[in-house]
Short mmCIF file of C-alpha atoms in Angstrom, two decimals:
data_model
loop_
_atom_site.label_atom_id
_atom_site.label_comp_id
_atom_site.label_asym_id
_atom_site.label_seq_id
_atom_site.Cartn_x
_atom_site.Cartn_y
_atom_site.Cartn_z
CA UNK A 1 -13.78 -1.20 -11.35
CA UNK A 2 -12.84 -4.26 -8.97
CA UNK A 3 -11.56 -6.21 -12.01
CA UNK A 4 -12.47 -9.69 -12.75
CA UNK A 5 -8.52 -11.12 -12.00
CA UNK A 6 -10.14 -10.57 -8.55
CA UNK A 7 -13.46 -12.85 -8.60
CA UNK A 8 -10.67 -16.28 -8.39
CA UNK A 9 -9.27 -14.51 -4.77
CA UNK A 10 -12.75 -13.60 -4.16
CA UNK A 11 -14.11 -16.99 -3.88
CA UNK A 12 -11.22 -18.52 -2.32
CA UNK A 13 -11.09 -16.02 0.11
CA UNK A 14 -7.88 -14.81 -0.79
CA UNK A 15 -9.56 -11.07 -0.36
CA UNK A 16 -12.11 -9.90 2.47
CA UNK A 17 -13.10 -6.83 2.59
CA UNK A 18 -16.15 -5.17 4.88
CA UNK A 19 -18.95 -3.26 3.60
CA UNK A 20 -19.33 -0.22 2.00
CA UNK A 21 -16.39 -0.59 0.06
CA UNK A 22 -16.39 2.26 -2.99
CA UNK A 23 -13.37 1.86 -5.96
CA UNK A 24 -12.87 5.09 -8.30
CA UNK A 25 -10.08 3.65 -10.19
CA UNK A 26 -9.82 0.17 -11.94
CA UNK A 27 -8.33 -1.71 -9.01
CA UNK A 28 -6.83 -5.64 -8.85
CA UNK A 29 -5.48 -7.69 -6.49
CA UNK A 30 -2.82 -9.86 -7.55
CA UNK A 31 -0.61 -13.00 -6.63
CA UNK A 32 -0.91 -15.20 -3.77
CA UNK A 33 -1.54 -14.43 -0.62
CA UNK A 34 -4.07 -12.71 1.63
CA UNK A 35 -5.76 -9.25 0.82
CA UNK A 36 -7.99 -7.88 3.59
CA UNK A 37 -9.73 -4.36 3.69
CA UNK A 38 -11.54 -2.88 6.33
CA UNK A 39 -14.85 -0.61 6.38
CA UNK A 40 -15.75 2.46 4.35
CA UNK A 41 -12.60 2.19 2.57
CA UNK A 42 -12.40 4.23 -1.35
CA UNK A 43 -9.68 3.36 -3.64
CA UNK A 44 -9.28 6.28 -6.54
CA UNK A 45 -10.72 9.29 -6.79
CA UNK A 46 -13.23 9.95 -9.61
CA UNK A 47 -12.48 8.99 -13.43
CA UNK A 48 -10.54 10.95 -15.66
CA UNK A 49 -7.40 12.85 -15.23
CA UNK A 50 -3.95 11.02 -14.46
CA UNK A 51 -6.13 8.02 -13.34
CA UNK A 52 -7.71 7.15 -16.77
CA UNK A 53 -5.25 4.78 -17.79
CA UNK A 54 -3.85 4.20 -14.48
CA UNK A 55 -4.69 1.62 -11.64
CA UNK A 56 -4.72 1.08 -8.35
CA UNK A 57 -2.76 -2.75 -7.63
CA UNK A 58 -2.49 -4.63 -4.26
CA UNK A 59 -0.42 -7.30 -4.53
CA UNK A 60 0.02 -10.32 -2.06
CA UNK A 61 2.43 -11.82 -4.26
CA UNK A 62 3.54 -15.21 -2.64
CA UNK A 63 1.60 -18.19 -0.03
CA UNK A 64 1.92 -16.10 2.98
CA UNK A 65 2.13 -12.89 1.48
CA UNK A 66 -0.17 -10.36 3.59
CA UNK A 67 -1.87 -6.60 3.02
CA UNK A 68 -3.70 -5.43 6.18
CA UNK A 69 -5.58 -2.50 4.96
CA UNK A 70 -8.05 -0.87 8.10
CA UNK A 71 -11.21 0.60 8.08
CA UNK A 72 -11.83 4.25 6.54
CA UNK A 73 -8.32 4.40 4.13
CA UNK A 74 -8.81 6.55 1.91
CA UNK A 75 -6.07 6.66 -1.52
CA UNK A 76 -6.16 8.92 -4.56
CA UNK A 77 -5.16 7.50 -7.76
CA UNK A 78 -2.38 5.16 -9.14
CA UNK A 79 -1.35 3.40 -5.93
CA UNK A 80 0.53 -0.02 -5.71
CA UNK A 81 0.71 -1.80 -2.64
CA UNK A 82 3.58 -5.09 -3.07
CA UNK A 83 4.25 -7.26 -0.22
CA UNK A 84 6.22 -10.78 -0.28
CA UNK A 85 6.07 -10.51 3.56
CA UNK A 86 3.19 -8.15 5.38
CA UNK A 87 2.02 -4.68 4.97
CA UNK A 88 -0.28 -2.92 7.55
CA UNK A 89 -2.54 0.45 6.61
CA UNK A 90 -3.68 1.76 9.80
CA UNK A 91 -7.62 2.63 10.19
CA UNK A 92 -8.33 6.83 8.98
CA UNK A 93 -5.12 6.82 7.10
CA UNK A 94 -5.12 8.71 3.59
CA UNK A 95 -2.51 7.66 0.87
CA UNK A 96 -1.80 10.25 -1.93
CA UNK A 97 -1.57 10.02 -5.53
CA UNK A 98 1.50 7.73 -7.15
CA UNK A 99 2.20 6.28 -3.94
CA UNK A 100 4.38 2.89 -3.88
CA UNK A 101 4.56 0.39 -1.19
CA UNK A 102 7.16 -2.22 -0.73
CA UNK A 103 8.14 -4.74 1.95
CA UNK A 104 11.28 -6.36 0.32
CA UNK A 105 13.68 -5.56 -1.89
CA UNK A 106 12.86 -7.10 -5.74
CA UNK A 107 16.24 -8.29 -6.63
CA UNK A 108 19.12 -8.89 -4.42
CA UNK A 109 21.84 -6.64 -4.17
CA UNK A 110 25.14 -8.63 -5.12
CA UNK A 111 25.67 -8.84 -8.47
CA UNK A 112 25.45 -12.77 -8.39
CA UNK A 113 22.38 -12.65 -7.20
CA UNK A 114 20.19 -9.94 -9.29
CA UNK A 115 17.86 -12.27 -10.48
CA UNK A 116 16.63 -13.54 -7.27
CA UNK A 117 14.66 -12.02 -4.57
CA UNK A 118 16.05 -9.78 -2.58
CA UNK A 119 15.79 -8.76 1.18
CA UNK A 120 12.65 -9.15 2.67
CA UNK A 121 10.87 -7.14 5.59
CA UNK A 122 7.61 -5.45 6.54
CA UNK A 123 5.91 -2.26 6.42
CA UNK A 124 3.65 -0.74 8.99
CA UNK A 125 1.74 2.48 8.39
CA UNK A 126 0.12 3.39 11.75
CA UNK A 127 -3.32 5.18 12.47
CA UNK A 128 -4.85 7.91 11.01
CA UNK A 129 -1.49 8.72 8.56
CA UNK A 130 -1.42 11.12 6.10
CA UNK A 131 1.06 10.24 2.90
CA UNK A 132 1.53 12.62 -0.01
CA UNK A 133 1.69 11.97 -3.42
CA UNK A 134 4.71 10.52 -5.21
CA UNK A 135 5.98 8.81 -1.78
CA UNK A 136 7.68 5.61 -1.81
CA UNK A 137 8.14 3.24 1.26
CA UNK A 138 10.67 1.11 1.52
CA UNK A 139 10.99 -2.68 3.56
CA UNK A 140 10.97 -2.61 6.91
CA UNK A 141 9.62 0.87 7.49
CA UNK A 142 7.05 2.05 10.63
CA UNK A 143 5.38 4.66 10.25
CA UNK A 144 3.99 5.95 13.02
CA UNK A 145 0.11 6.96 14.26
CA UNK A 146 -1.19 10.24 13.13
CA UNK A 147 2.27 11.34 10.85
CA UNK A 148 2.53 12.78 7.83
CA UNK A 149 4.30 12.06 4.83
CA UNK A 150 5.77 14.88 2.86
CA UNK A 151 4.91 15.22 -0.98
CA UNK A 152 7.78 13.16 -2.97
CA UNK A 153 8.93 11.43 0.08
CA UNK A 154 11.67 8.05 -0.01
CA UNK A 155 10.54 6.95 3.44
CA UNK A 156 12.76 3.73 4.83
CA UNK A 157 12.85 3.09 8.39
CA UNK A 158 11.48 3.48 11.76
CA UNK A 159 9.40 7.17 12.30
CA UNK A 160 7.50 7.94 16.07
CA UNK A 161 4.25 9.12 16.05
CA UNK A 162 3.09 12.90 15.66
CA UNK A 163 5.98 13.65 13.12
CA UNK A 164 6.24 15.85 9.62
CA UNK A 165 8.56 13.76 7.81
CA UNK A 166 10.04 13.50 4.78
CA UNK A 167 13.02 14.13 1.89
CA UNK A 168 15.29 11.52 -0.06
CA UNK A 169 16.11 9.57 2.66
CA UNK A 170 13.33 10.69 4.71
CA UNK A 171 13.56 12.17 8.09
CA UNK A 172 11.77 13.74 10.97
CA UNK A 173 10.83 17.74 9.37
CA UNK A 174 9.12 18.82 12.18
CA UNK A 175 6.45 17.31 15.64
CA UNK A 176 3.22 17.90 15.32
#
């Protein structure tokens, strides 16, 4: 399930991961940069179902390009990680089905400049974070330790710890 696109980044260290590494869903790590995955991490969840012609992606895509993901992260199906800058998963956190990740913006906003790369930022998911299916996250989002993010969820900017949040923008639902 690891899919041979990866065995290039593999050798050349491009992606680390520690043991006990289980993938569920046909999973590849593309462009660039620098993939690294903690312990007891699972990517998918069993085959069939929405998954069978899906896949997981993590994508470093330039030189310097990072993905940080810790130690026991748990994702369902269909996630895609991109980062031209840095992502960071925190350790314990669990990502939901048809979840998208993005540090930058793909195209730039004037119209002069749609085919070029557009803003670029980071994303930082914090410790043991809980994000629903069908949640997007935006550049330069923090998310902080122990949240949750609501089903459906456009998440862009900065969120404390110990928070219910989300809607299109999201924002804080409730404190947990």
């Amino acid at each position: 399930m690891f899919l041979l696109p990866n065995c290039r980044a593999l050798f050349l260290n491009k992606i680390t991961f520690k043991k006990r590494l289980e993938i569920q869903q046909h999973t590849v790590c593309t462009g660039k940069g620098y993939v690294e995955i903690g312990y007891d991490c699972l990517f998918g969840y069993k085959i069939g179902g929405f998954n069978r012609r899906g896949s997981i992606e993590i994508q470093a895509r330039y030189d310097n390009s990072r993905i940080k993901i810790g130690d026991n992260v748990k994702t369902n199906n269909n996630i895609f990680l991109l980062a031209a800058n840095y992502i960071e998963i925190g350790d314990n956190s669990l990502i939901g089905q048809n979840v998208t990740v993005m540090d930058h913006e793909a195209h730039g906003i004037e119209p002069h400049n749609r085919n070029q790369l557009g803003e670029i930022g980071k994303v930082i998911i914090g410790l043991n974070v809980w994000i629903g299916n069908n949640v997007v996250i935006l550049k330069n989002s923090e998310i902080g330790d122990n949240s949750i993010v609501a089903t459906g969820a456009v998440v862009s900017g900065k969120f404390p710890p110990n928070v219910i949040i989300g809607g299109v923008p999201a924002k804080i639902l409730k404190s947990i």
